[in-house]
Coordinates of C-alpha atoms in Angstrom, one line a residue:
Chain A
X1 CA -83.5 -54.3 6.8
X2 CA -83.6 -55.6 3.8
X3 CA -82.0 -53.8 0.6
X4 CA -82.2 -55.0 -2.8
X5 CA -79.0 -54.2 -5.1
X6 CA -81.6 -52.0 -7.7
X7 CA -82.2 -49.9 -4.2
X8 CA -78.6 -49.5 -3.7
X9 CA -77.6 -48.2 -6.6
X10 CA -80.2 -46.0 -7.2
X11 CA -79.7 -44.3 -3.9
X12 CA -76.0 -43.9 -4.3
X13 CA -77.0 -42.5 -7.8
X14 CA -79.9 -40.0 -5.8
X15 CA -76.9 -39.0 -3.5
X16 CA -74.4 -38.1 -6.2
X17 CA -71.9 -40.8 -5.7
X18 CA -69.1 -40.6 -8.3
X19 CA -69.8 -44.3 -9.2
X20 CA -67.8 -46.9 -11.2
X21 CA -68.6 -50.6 -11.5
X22 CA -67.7 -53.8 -13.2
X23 CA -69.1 -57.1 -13.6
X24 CA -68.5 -57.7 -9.4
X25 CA -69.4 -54.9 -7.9
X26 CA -70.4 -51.3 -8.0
X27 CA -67.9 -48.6 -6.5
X28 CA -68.5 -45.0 -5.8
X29 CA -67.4 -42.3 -3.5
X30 CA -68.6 -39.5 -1.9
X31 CA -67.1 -36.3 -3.3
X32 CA -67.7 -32.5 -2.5
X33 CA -65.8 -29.9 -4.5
X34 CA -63.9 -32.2 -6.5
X35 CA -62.7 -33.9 -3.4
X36 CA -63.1 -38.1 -3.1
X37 CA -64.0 -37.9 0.9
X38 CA -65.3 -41.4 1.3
X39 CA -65.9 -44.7 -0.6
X40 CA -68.8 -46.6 -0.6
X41 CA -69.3 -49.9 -2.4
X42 CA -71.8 -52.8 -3.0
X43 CA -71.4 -56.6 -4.9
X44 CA -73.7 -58.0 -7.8
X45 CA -75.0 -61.4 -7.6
X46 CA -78.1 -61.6 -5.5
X47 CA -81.5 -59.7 -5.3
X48 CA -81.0 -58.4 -2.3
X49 CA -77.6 -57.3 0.0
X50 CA -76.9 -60.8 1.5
X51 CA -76.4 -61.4 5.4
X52 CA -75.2 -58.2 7.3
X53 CA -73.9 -56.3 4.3
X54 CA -77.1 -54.1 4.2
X55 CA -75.7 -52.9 8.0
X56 CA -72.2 -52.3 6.7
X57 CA -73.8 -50.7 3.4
X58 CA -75.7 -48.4 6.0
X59 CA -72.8 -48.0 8.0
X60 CA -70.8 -46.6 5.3
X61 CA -73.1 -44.2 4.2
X62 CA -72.9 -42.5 7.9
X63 CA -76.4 -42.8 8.1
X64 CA -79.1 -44.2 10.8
X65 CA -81.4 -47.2 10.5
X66 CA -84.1 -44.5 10.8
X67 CA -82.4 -42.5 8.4
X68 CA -81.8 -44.7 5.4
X69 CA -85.3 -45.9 5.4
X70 CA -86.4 -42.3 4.9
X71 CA -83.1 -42.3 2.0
X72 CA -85.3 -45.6 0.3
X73 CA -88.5 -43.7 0.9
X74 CA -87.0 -40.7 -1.2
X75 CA -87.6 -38.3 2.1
X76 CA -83.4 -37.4 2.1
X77 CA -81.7 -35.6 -1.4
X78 CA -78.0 -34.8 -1.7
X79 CA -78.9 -31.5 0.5
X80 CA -80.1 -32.9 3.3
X81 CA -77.3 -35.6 2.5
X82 CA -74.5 -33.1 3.1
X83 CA -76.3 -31.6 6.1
X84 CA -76.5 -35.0 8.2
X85 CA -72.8 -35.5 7.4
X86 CA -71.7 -32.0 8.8
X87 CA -74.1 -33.4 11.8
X88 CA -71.6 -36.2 12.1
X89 CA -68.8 -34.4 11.8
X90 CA -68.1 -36.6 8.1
X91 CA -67.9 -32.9 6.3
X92 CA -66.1 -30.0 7.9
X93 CA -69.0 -27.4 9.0
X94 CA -69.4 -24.8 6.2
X95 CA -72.7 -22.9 4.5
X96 CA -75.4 -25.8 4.5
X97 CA -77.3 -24.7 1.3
X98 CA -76.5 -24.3 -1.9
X99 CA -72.9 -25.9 -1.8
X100 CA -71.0 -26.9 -4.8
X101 CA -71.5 -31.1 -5.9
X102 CA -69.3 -33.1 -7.5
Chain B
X1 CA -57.7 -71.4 -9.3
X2 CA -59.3 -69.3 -6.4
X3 CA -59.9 -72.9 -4.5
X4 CA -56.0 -73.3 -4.0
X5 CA -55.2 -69.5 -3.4
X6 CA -54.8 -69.5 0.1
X7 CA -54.1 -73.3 0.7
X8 CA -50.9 -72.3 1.9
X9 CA -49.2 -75.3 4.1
X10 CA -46.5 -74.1 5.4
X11 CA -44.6 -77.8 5.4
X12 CA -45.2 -78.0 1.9
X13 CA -42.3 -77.4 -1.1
X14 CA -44.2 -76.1 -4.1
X15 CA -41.8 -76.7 -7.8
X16 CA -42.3 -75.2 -11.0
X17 CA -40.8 -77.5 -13.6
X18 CA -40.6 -76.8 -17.3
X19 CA -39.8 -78.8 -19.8
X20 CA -41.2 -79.4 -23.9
X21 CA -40.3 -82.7 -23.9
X22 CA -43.1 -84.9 -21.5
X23 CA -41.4 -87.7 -20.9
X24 CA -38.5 -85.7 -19.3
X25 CA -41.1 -83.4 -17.8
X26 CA -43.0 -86.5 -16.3
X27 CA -39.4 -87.7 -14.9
X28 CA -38.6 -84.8 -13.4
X29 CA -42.0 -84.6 -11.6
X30 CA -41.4 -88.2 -10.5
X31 CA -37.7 -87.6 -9.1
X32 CA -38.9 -84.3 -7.1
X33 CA -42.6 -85.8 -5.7
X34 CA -40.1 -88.7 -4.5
X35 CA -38.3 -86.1 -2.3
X36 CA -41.8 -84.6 -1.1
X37 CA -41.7 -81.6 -3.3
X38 CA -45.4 -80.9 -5.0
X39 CA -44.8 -80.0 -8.7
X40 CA -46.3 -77.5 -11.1
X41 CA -45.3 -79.1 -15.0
X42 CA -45.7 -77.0 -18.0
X43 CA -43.9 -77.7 -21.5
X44 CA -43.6 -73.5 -22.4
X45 CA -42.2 -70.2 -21.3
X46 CA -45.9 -69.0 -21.8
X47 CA -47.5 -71.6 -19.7
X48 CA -44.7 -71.1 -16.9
X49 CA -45.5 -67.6 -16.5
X50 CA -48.7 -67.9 -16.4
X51 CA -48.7 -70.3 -14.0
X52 CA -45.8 -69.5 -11.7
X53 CA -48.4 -66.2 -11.4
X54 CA -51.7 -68.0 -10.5
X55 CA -50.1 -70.9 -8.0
X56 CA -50.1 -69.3 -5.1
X57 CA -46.5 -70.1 -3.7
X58 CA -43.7 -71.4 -5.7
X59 CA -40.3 -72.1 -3.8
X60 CA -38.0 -73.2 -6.8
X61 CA -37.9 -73.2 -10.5
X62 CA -36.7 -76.0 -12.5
X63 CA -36.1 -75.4 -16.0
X64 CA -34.8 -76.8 -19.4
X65 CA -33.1 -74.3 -20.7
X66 CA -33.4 -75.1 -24.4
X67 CA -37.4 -74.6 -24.3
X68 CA -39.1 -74.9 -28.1
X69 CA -40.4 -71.9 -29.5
X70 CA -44.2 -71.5 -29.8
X71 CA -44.8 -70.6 -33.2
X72 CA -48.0 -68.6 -31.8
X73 CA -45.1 -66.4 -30.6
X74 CA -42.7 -66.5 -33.3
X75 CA -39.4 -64.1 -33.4
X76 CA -39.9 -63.5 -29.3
X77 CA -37.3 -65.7 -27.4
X78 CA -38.9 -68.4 -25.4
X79 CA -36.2 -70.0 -23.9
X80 CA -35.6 -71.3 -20.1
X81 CA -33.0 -68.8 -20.0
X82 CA -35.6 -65.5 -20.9
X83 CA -37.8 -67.4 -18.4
X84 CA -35.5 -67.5 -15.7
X85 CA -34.5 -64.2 -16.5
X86 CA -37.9 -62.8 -16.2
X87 CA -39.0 -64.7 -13.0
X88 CA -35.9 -63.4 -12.0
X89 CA -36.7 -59.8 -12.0
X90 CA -40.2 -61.0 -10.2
X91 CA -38.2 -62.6 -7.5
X92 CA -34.6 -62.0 -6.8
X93 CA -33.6 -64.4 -4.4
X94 CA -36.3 -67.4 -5.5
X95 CA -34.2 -70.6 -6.3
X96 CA -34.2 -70.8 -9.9
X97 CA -32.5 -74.3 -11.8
X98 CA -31.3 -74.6 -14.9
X99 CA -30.5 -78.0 -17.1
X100 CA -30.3 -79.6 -20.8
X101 CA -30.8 -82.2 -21.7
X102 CA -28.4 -82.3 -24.8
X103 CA -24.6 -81.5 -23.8
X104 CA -23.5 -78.3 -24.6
X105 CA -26.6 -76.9 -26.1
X106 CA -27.3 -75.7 -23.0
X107 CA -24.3 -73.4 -22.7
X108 CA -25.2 -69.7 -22.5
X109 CA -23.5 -66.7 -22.2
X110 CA -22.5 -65.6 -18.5
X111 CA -24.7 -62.8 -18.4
X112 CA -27.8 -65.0 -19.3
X113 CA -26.7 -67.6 -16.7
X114 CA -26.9 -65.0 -14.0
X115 CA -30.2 -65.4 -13.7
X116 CA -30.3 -68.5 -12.5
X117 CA -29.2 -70.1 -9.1
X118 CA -27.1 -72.9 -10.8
X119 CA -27.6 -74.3 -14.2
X120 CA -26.5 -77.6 -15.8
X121 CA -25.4 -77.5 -19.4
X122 CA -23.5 -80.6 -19.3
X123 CA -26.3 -82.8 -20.8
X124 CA -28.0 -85.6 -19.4
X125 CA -27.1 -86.3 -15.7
X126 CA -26.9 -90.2 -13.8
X127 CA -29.8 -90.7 -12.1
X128 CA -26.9 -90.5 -8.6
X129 CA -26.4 -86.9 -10.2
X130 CA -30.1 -86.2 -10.3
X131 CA -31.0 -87.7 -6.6
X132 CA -28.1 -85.4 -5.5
X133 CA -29.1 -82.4 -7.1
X134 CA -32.5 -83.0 -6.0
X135 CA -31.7 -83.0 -2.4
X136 CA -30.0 -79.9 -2.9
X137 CA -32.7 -77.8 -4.6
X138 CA -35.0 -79.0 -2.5
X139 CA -32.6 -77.4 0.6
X140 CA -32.8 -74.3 -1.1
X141 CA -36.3 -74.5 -1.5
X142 CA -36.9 -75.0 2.0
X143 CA -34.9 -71.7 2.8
X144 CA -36.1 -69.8 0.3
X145 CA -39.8 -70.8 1.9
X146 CA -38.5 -70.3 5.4
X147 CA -37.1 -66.8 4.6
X148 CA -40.6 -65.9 3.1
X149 CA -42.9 -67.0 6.1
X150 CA -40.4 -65.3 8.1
X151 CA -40.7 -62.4 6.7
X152 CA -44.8 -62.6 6.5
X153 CA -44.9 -63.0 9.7
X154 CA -42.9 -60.1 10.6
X155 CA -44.5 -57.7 8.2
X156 CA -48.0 -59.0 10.0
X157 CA -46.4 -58.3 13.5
X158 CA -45.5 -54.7 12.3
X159 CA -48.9 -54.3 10.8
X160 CA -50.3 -55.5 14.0
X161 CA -47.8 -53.2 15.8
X162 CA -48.4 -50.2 13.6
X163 CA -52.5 -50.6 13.5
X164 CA -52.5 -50.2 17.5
X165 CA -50.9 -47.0 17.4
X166 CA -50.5 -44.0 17.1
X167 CA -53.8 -43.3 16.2
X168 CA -56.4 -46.6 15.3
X169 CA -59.7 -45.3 14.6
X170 CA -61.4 -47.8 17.3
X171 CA -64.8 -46.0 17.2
X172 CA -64.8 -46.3 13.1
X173 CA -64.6 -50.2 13.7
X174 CA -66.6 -50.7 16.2
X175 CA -69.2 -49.0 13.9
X176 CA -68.6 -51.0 11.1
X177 CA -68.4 -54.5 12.8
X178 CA -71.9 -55.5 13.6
X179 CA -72.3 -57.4 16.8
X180 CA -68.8 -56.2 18.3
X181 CA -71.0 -54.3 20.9
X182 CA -69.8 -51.4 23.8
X183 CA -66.8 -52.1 24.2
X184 CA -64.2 -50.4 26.5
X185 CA -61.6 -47.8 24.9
X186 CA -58.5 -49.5 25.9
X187 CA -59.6 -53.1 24.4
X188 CA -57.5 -54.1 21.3
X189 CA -59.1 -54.3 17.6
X190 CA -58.4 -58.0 17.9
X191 CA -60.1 -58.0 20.8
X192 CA -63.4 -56.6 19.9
X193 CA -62.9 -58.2 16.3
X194 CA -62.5 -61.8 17.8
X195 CA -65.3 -60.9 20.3
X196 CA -67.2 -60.8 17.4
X197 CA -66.5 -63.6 16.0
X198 CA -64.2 -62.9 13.4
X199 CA -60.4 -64.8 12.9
X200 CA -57.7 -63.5 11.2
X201 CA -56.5 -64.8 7.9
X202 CA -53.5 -63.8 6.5
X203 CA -52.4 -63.7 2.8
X204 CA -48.5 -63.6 2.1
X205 CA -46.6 -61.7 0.0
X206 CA -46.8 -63.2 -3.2
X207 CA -49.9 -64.8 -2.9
X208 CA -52.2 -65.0 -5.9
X209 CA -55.3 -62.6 -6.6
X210 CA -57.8 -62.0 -9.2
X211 CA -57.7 -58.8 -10.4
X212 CA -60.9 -57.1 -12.2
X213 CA -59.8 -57.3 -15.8
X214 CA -60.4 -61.4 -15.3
X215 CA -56.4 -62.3 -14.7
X216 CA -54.4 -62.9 -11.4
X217 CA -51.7 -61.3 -10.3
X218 CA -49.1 -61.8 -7.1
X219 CA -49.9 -59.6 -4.0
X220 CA -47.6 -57.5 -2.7
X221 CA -48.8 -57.5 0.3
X222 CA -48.7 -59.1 3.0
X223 CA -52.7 -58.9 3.3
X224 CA -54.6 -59.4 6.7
X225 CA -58.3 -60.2 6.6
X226 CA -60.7 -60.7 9.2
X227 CA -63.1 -63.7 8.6
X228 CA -66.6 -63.9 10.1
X229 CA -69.8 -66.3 8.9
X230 CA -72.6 -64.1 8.5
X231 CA -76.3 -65.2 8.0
X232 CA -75.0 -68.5 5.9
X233 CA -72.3 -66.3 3.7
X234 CA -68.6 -65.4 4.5
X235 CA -67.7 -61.6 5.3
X236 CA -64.1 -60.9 4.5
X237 CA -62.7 -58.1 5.9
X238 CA -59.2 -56.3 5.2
X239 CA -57.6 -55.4 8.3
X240 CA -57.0 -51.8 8.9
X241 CA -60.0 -51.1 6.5
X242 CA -63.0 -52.1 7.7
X243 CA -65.0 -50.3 4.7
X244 CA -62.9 -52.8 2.3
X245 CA -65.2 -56.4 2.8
X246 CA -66.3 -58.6 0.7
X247 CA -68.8 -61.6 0.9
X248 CA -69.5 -65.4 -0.8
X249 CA -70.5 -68.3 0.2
X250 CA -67.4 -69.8 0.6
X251 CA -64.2 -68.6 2.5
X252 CA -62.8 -68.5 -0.5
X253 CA -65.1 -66.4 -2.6
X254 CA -65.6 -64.2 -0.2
X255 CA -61.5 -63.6 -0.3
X256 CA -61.8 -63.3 -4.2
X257 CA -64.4 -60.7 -3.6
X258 CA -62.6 -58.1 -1.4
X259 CA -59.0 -58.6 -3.4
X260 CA -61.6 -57.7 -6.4
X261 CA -62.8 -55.0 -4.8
X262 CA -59.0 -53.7 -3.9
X263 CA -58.2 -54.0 -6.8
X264 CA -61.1 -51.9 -8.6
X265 CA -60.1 -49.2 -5.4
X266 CA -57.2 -49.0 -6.4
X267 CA -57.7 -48.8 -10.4
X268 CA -60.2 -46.3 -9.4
X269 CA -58.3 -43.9 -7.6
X270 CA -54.9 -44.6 -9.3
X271 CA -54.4 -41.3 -11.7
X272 CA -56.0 -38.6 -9.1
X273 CA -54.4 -35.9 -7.8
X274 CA -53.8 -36.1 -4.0
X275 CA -55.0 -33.0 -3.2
X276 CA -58.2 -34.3 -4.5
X277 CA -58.5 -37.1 -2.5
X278 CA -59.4 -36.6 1.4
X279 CA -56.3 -38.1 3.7
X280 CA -58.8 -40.8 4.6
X281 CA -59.3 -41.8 1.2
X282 CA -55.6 -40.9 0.4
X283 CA -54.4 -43.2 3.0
X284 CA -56.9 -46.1 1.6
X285 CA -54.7 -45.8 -1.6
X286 CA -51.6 -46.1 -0.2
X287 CA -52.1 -48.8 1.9
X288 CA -53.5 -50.6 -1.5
X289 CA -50.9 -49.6 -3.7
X290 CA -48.9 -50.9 -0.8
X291 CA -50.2 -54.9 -0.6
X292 CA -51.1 -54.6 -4.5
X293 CA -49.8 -54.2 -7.3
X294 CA -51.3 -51.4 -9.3

């Protein structure tokens, strides 16, 4: 699938990534209770993420193909975020709701 | 700069000679590109640092010590002597030579002469003296380079050596490296990695990268990367941290992107607390600080 780099930064925004960027790329990491758990990243310079870079992008998130398109189609928030990482096993298992952001 | 950064022959002798006065410089280019030695010339201290930090291997130094002052940098001593003395704390066992031109203005004190290798304050050598001397620096700049690729290659063997065990996170990998497919538990990362269609690429200790504030500074490193066309661009990929790629449409751009993103990592996570940081992404700043310096 194709993601443009507007899409990926506004979804990493959507999920509450602790984001930095420069002029080369943006940087951001996934981080619950104060804790940096996971780091995420995408380059500028074209429209959309070039070759398989949208895959790894995807990848890195933890999510499926399935599952990110329902992230671009605003069907996933940080919530539901946390609760398909516990899925994986990315977040410890705890209380689903209500759990303290970044 | 970027095109040369990893155009690292190993056959090669790379020299750094400095000298204000061009017509010695020129000379001293000559005499050394006639014993098969590729040469750097700058006429400052400035210009020498500078660019003993963006070429990406230098084997010797070659120095006048009495180096003009730049007036942009008035009342800050800019001689070869400072210089040698400040490459020398980069680089404790590089080959460092120093000469004047003029006899006995090149006599310094015995704690400034420690810095270099050998110096020559006698004045101005015969050209016998020069051919001589010339075969000689250029023996220790072969060792010098053969001691460093030696050493790379060890440091990769060990990476290699410590990325197989105890624990490699196989399955992490495999997920990140598109088109590696099912594999088999026991096959090696190299193995699935060349399977698809990646090849290693390795960037010494010492090498030249760009940093993310626009300048370049030498790796510690050593730095393994895994290499893979993708789709027209270039995917590079650091070993041992498949989340750390970068991409371009040239090999080389695609390097320049993933040291840049290293080293935004690494400025990024460089004042937090450990216990705020999950060991995964604790671990990811170690190994930079590690093969960068932060």
């Amino acid at each position: 699938m194709q993601i443009s780099t507007a899409d990926a930064w506004r979804v990493l925004r959507k999920l509450k990534f602790e984001l930095s960027d420069c002029k080369h790329h943006v940087r951001g990491f996934f981080t619950l209770d104060g804790k940096k758990l996971f780091p995420v990243h995408f380059s500028f310079g074209n429209k959309d993420l070039p070759g398989n870079v949208p895959e790894k992008f995807r990848k890195s998130l933890y999510l499926s193909e399935a599952e990110i398109r329902e992230l671009f189609a605003c069907h996933i928030d940080r919530l539901r975020y946390e609760q398909l990482l516990r899925v994986r096993g990315v977040l410890p298992p705890g209380k689903t709701f209500g759990s303290k952001t970044a | 700069m970027m095109d040369t950064m990893l155009e690292t022959d190993e056959s090669t002798v790379i020299a750094l000679v400095v000298d204000d006065n061009k017509r010695v410089l020129k000379a001293k280019r000559e005499l050394l590109h006639d014993q098969g030695i590729i040469t750097f010339g700058v006429t400052n201290y400035h210009d020498a640092i500078r660019e003993f930090r963006s070429v990406p291997r230098v084997d010797m130094v070659i120095t006048d010590i009495n180096l003009s002052t730049d007036e942009l940098y008035s009342g800050k001593d800019t001689s070869g002597a400072t210089l040698a003395q400040v490459l020398r704390a980069i680089s404790s066992e590089l080959p460092i030579y120093g000469y004047s031109a003029i006899f006995a203005e090149g006599q310094i004190s015995d704690e400034l002469s420690g810095a270099f290798t050998a110096y020559y304050p006698e004045g101005k050598l015969t050209l016998d003296q020069q051919l001589e001397y010339a075969v000689a620096w250029k023996a220790a700049a072969v060792q010098h380079r053969d001691q460093r690729l030696e050493r790379a290659k060890h440091e990769l063997e060990r990476l290699k050596a410590s990325y197989q065990m105890p624990d490699p996170n196989y399955s992490t990998l495999r997920d990140l490296t598109p088109g590696s497919g099912p594999t088999e538990d026991q096959d090696s990362i190299e193995e699935v990695l060349e399977r698809a269609g990646y090849r290693i690429k390795l960037i010494e200790p010492g090498g030249a990268r760009p940093r993310i504030d626009g300048a370049y500074a030498r790796t510690r490193g050593p730095i393994v990367l895994w290499i893979r066309e993708s789709g027209g661009i270039t995917i590079a990929e650091v070993y041992a941290y498949p989340e750390l790629y970068g991409h371009g449409e040239t090999e080389e751009r695609a390097i320049a992107d993933v040291l840049l993103l290293m080293d935004g990592y690494a400025n990024d996570l460089q004042g937090d607390d450990a216990s705020s940081l999950d060991p995964k992404v604790l671990r990811l700043r170690n190994y930079l600080n590690s093969v960068l310096e932060v």
